[in-house]
């Protein structure tokens, strides 16, 4: 089976899967579930790549395990958060619903289909790895695995620290500034970017298309009604929605808008362009 055949078969499966997620979202009146579905979709896509590609390679098992650990952990984390707020819909999707008006179901269908396409586009370079039957791993691939392990641990730690911070009633309305959050406005986003960069390292030896997984970490800041909004160029789920920067950080650089500016309390403040 050729690379393109594998790609279009998995793309079709992912589109169908996300379509049924859209049907379910209408039924429960909560379009936030695309966040969890988008994250989990990467494991589904990788599993299909693994199943349709030539058998027998420790490299395939290693890559599938990396994708599964990241995808299923994030999907579980988002599912738990969405379920905890249900039936209240995430404010971002509630805002989109209001903006879409009476035609919101069809427009959300288009939005969901774009998420399905983004999953397939971002995972396309993985096909080259799954089709490699060479049993020997290169030092570049080992470097990618090490970077992935560190990044996944950092992201999980940042999420855990945020959860513990929110559990304390005294912290209601406060900006989290403990643990990793003392050094970055969004350490979870930082390590998320590092995870995608580790995939890039792992894939780079096979094809320049390994650059694709890193595209989603790039974005820009725009001004809308006097409010700063970070807009990623290519990301699925909630990341495709404008991320409104909190009032606690009034001065943000385009470079540091997404995750790595230090809180003002640390004495270092970025400037608005």
Tab-separated table of C-alpha atoms in Angstrom:
chain	number	residue	atom	x	y	z
A	1	UNK	CA	0.000	0.000	0.000
A	2	UNK	CA	1.415	3.385	-0.996
A	3	UNK	CA	1.975	6.370	1.278
A	4	UNK	CA	-0.870	8.324	-0.306
A	5	UNK	CA	-3.268	5.382	-0.071
A	6	UNK	CA	-2.571	5.067	3.649
A	7	UNK	CA	-3.003	8.822	4.092
A	8	UNK	CA	-6.374	9.065	2.339
A	9	UNK	CA	-7.760	5.949	4.034
A	10	UNK	CA	-6.910	7.334	7.473
A	11	UNK	CA	-8.129	10.802	6.507
A	12	UNK	CA	-11.502	9.351	5.507
A	13	UNK	CA	-11.732	7.402	8.773
A	14	UNK	CA	-10.861	10.496	10.820
A	15	UNK	CA	-13.439	12.628	9.001
A	16	UNK	CA	-16.125	10.034	9.736
A	17	UNK	CA	-15.037	9.821	13.375
A	18	UNK	CA	-15.141	13.609	13.869
A	19	UNK	CA	-18.500	13.745	12.063
A	20	UNK	CA	-19.984	11.433	14.700
A	21	UNK	CA	-18.399	13.573	17.406
A	22	UNK	CA	-20.269	16.528	15.855
A	23	UNK	CA	-23.528	14.538	15.974
A	24	UNK	CA	-22.914	13.743	19.631
A	25	UNK	CA	-22.047	17.380	20.382
A	26	UNK	CA	-25.425	18.447	18.993
A	27	UNK	CA	-27.161	15.802	21.072
A	28	UNK	CA	-25.569	16.883	24.367
A	29	UNK	CA	-25.546	20.580	23.373
A	30	UNK	CA	-21.853	20.964	24.107
A	31	UNK	CA	-19.408	21.587	21.257
A	32	UNK	CA	-16.448	21.707	23.653
A	33	UNK	CA	-15.922	17.954	23.221
A	34	UNK	CA	-13.971	18.552	20.023
A	35	UNK	CA	-10.991	19.420	22.228
A	36	UNK	CA	-10.827	15.899	23.662
A	37	UNK	CA	-11.713	14.274	20.344
A	38	UNK	CA	-8.997	16.212	18.505
A	39	UNK	CA	-6.354	15.156	21.030
A	40	UNK	CA	-7.433	11.508	21.004
A	41	UNK	CA	-7.631	11.545	17.221
A	42	UNK	CA	-3.846	11.541	16.972
A	43	UNK	CA	-3.652	8.120	18.606
A	44	UNK	CA	-6.392	6.801	16.309
A	45	UNK	CA	-4.516	8.132	13.271
A	46	UNK	CA	-1.189	6.679	14.448
A	47	UNK	CA	-2.827	3.324	15.226
A	48	UNK	CA	-4.187	3.185	11.672
A	49	UNK	CA	-0.803	4.117	10.219
A	50	UNK	CA	0.761	1.324	12.241
A	51	UNK	CA	-1.881	-1.193	11.143
A	52	UNK	CA	-1.659	-0.347	7.438
A	53	UNK	CA	2.122	-0.127	7.162
A	54	UNK	CA	4.664	-2.993	6.847
A	55	UNK	CA	4.901	-5.083	9.992
A	56	UNK	CA	7.817	-5.730	12.299
A	57	UNK	CA	9.815	-2.787	13.639
A	58	UNK	CA	10.684	-1.620	17.145
A	59	UNK	CA	10.646	1.888	15.689
A	60	UNK	CA	6.925	1.597	14.946
A	61	UNK	CA	6.161	0.421	18.470
A	62	UNK	CA	8.255	3.231	19.929
A	63	UNK	CA	6.596	5.978	17.881
A	64	UNK	CA	3.111	4.574	18.484
A	65	UNK	CA	3.836	4.482	22.230
A	66	UNK	CA	5.031	8.099	22.214
A	67	UNK	CA	1.933	9.282	20.375
A	68	UNK	CA	-0.346	7.189	22.605
A	69	UNK	CA	1.158	8.574	25.821
A	70	UNK	CA	0.773	12.163	24.677
A	71	UNK	CA	-2.578	11.829	22.881
A	72	UNK	CA	-4.460	9.711	25.409
A	73	UNK	CA	-3.134	11.625	28.441
A	74	UNK	CA	-4.220	14.957	26.965
A	75	UNK	CA	-7.535	13.563	25.747
A	76	UNK	CA	-8.295	12.129	29.194
A	77	UNK	CA	-7.321	15.399	30.879
A	78	UNK	CA	-9.598	17.421	28.571
A	79	UNK	CA	-12.460	14.912	28.797
A	80	UNK	CA	-12.345	15.099	32.581
A	81	UNK	CA	-12.359	18.898	32.494
A	82	UNK	CA	-15.213	19.107	29.979
A	83	UNK	CA	-17.282	16.554	31.911
A	84	UNK	CA	-16.691	18.495	35.102
A	85	UNK	CA	-18.248	21.631	33.578
A	86	UNK	CA	-21.035	19.930	31.603
A	87	UNK	CA	-23.748	20.931	30.772
A	88	UNK	CA	-22.086	24.339	30.806
A	89	UNK	CA	-20.312	24.804	27.489
A	90	UNK	CA	-16.817	26.268	27.394
A	91	UNK	CA	-17.135	30.036	27.042
A	92	UNK	CA	-15.119	30.032	23.816
A	93	UNK	CA	-17.523	27.657	22.108
A	94	UNK	CA	-20.512	29.431	23.616
A	95	UNK	CA	-19.188	32.602	22.036
A	96	UNK	CA	-18.792	30.871	18.682
A	97	UNK	CA	-22.323	29.518	18.951
A	98	UNK	CA	-23.599	33.070	19.475
A	99	UNK	CA	-21.534	34.403	16.566
A	100	UNK	CA	-22.732	31.624	14.254
A	101	UNK	CA	-26.376	32.471	14.938
A	102	UNK	CA	-29.177	30.219	13.692
A	103	UNK	CA	-26.759	28.468	11.313
A	104	UNK	CA	-24.451	27.366	14.136
A	105	UNK	CA	-24.832	23.598	13.594
A	106	UNK	CA	-23.652	23.713	9.972
A	107	UNK	CA	-20.859	26.136	10.776
A	108	UNK	CA	-19.687	23.949	13.632
A	109	UNK	CA	-19.682	21.022	11.205
A	110	UNK	CA	-17.244	22.926	9.010
A	111	UNK	CA	-15.192	23.790	12.094
A	112	UNK	CA	-15.100	20.129	13.145
A	113	UNK	CA	-14.119	18.984	9.648
A	114	UNK	CA	-11.174	21.364	9.715
A	115	UNK	CA	-10.035	19.672	12.924
A	116	UNK	CA	-10.191	16.288	11.206
A	117	UNK	CA	-8.070	17.608	8.346
A	118	UNK	CA	-5.578	19.186	10.756
A	119	UNK	CA	-5.080	15.821	12.506
A	120	UNK	CA	-4.256	14.141	9.192
A	121	UNK	CA	-2.004	16.945	7.989
A	122	UNK	CA	-0.008	17.140	11.225
A	123	UNK	CA	0.437	13.349	11.408
A	124	UNK	CA	1.230	12.817	7.715
A	125	UNK	CA	5.030	12.724	8.291
A	126	UNK	CA	4.543	9.829	10.735
A	127	UNK	CA	3.694	7.578	7.782
A	128	UNK	CA	7.332	7.603	6.675
A	129	UNK	CA	8.442	6.338	10.086
A	130	UNK	CA	5.796	3.607	10.234
A	131	UNK	CA	6.834	2.415	6.761
A	132	UNK	CA	10.518	2.127	7.665
A	133	UNK	CA	11.410	-1.541	8.249
A	134	UNK	CA	15.011	-0.824	9.271
A	135	UNK	CA	15.350	-2.274	12.815
A	136	UNK	CA	18.211	0.043	13.830
A	137	UNK	CA	17.462	3.368	15.537
A	138	UNK	CA	19.709	6.367	14.861
A	139	UNK	CA	21.100	8.713	17.511
A	140	UNK	CA	18.729	11.406	16.183
A	141	UNK	CA	15.754	9.200	16.968
A	142	UNK	CA	17.073	8.497	20.461
A	143	UNK	CA	17.444	12.263	20.932
A	144	UNK	CA	13.811	12.728	19.908
A	145	UNK	CA	12.676	10.069	22.407
A	146	UNK	CA	14.653	11.718	25.239
A	147	UNK	CA	13.225	15.162	24.392
A	148	UNK	CA	9.733	13.664	24.308
A	149	UNK	CA	10.100	12.025	27.740
A	150	UNK	CA	11.291	15.258	29.367
A	151	UNK	CA	8.568	17.319	27.667
A	152	UNK	CA	5.743	14.935	28.566
A	153	UNK	CA	6.832	14.886	32.193
A	154	UNK	CA	7.020	18.688	32.255
A	155	UNK	CA	3.555	19.089	30.752
A	156	UNK	CA	2.016	16.584	33.163
A	157	UNK	CA	3.732	18.287	36.114
A	158	UNK	CA	2.486	21.736	35.027
A	159	UNK	CA	-1.088	20.427	34.697
A	160	UNK	CA	-0.875	18.772	38.134
A	161	UNK	CA	0.441	21.949	39.766
A	162	UNK	CA	-2.378	23.988	38.215
A	163	UNK	CA	-4.988	21.509	39.452
A	164	UNK	CA	-3.584	21.639	42.981
A	165	UNK	CA	-3.555	25.436	42.851
A	166	UNK	CA	-7.213	25.585	41.794
A	167	UNK	CA	-8.282	23.190	44.530
A	168	UNK	CA	-7.334	25.763	47.156
A	169	UNK	CA	-10.318	28.126	47.720
A	170	UNK	CA	-7.901	30.897	48.734
A	171	UNK	CA	-6.571	30.983	45.174
A	172	UNK	CA	-9.912	31.824	43.545
A	173	UNK	CA	-9.422	34.660	41.085
A	174	UNK	CA	-5.638	34.576	41.463
A	175	UNK	CA	-3.049	33.882	38.784
A	176	UNK	CA	-1.121	30.669	39.398
A	177	UNK	CA	2.489	31.524	40.274
A	178	UNK	CA	3.716	28.366	41.986
A	179	UNK	CA	6.020	25.619	40.755
A	180	UNK	CA	6.723	25.816	37.053
A	181	UNK	CA	4.153	28.605	36.792
A	182	UNK	CA	6.580	30.956	38.546
A	183	UNK	CA	8.816	30.893	35.489
A	184	UNK	CA	6.347	30.801	32.593
A	185	UNK	CA	2.865	32.147	31.990
A	186	UNK	CA	1.934	28.822	30.391
A	187	UNK	CA	4.474	26.054	31.087
A	188	UNK	CA	1.955	23.482	29.836
A	189	UNK	CA	1.885	25.211	26.424
A	190	UNK	CA	5.669	25.421	26.497
A	191	UNK	CA	6.085	21.684	27.040
A	192	UNK	CA	3.328	20.989	24.517
A	193	UNK	CA	5.440	22.823	21.958
A	194	UNK	CA	8.482	20.834	23.084
A	195	UNK	CA	6.569	17.575	22.553
A	196	UNK	CA	5.836	18.540	18.978
A	197	UNK	CA	9.448	19.552	18.529
A	198	UNK	CA	10.512	16.109	19.774
A	199	UNK	CA	8.302	14.543	17.092
A	200	UNK	CA	10.034	16.805	14.580
A	201	UNK	CA	13.443	15.525	15.748
A	202	UNK	CA	12.289	11.892	15.554
A	203	UNK	CA	10.910	12.302	12.028
A	204	UNK	CA	13.506	14.675	10.551
A	205	UNK	CA	15.859	11.883	9.465
A	206	UNK	CA	13.220	10.588	7.049
A	207	UNK	CA	11.742	13.597	5.370
A	208	UNK	CA	11.665	17.398	5.511
A	209	UNK	CA	7.907	17.026	6.142
A	210	UNK	CA	8.905	16.454	9.740
A	211	UNK	CA	8.638	20.234	9.965
A	212	UNK	CA	4.832	19.964	9.831
A	213	UNK	CA	4.265	18.929	13.479
A	214	UNK	CA	5.935	22.132	14.644
A	215	UNK	CA	3.767	24.469	12.589
A	216	UNK	CA	1.003	24.407	15.183
A	217	UNK	CA	3.167	26.068	17.813
A	218	UNK	CA	3.510	29.269	15.765
A	219	UNK	CA	1.016	32.090	15.961
A	220	UNK	CA	0.465	35.814	16.256
A	221	UNK	CA	-1.159	38.318	18.596
A	222	UNK	CA	-3.928	40.541	17.285
A	223	UNK	CA	-5.926	43.358	18.867
A	224	UNK	CA	-9.693	43.035	18.941
A	225	UNK	CA	-11.749	45.752	20.629
A	226	UNK	CA	-8.680	46.751	22.618
A	227	UNK	CA	-8.112	43.169	23.823
A	228	UNK	CA	-4.987	41.163	22.992
A	229	UNK	CA	-5.698	37.751	21.455
A	230	UNK	CA	-3.198	35.008	20.580
A	231	UNK	CA	-4.179	33.172	17.386
A	232	UNK	CA	-2.197	30.041	16.386
A	233	UNK	CA	-1.687	29.580	12.631
A	234	UNK	CA	-2.510	25.873	12.568
A	235	UNK	CA	-3.859	24.007	15.556
A	236	UNK	CA	-6.956	21.983	16.189
A	237	UNK	CA	-9.621	22.018	18.842
A	238	UNK	CA	-9.630	24.958	21.199
A	239	UNK	CA	-6.269	26.158	19.941
A	240	UNK	CA	-7.940	27.327	16.733
A	241	UNK	CA	-10.061	29.658	18.817
A	242	UNK	CA	-8.651	33.025	19.911
A	243	UNK	CA	-6.922	32.752	23.249
A	244	UNK	CA	-7.799	35.873	25.192
A	245	UNK	CA	-4.905	36.998	27.314
A	246	UNK	CA	-5.836	37.575	30.981
A	247	UNK	CA	-5.819	41.088	32.488
A	248	UNK	CA	-3.032	40.018	34.843
A	249	UNK	CA	-0.674	40.235	31.859
A	250	UNK	CA	-1.426	43.537	30.117
A	251	UNK	CA	1.872	43.818	28.238
A	252	UNK	CA	2.632	40.918	25.918
A	253	UNK	CA	5.135	40.548	23.083
A	254	UNK	CA	4.138	38.647	19.960
A	255	UNK	CA	7.065	36.324	20.636
A	256	UNK	CA	6.032	35.528	24.204
A	257	UNK	CA	2.266	35.752	23.850
A	258	UNK	CA	1.620	32.029	23.703
A	259	UNK	CA	3.532	30.630	26.643
A	260	UNK	CA	6.895	31.869	27.759
A	261	UNK	CA	6.658	35.375	29.191
A	262	UNK	CA	7.377	35.703	32.898
A	263	UNK	CA	4.761	37.180	35.240
A	264	UNK	CA	5.065	40.854	36.056
A	265	UNK	CA	5.640	39.883	39.673
A	266	UNK	CA	8.996	38.500	38.640
A	267	UNK	CA	10.101	41.960	37.587
A	268	UNK	CA	10.231	41.082	33.908
A	269	UNK	CA	7.467	42.354	31.675
A	270	UNK	CA	7.096	42.095	27.941
A	271	UNK	CA	6.006	45.095	25.931
A	272	UNK	CA	3.087	45.339	23.567
A	273	UNK	CA	3.847	45.926	19.927
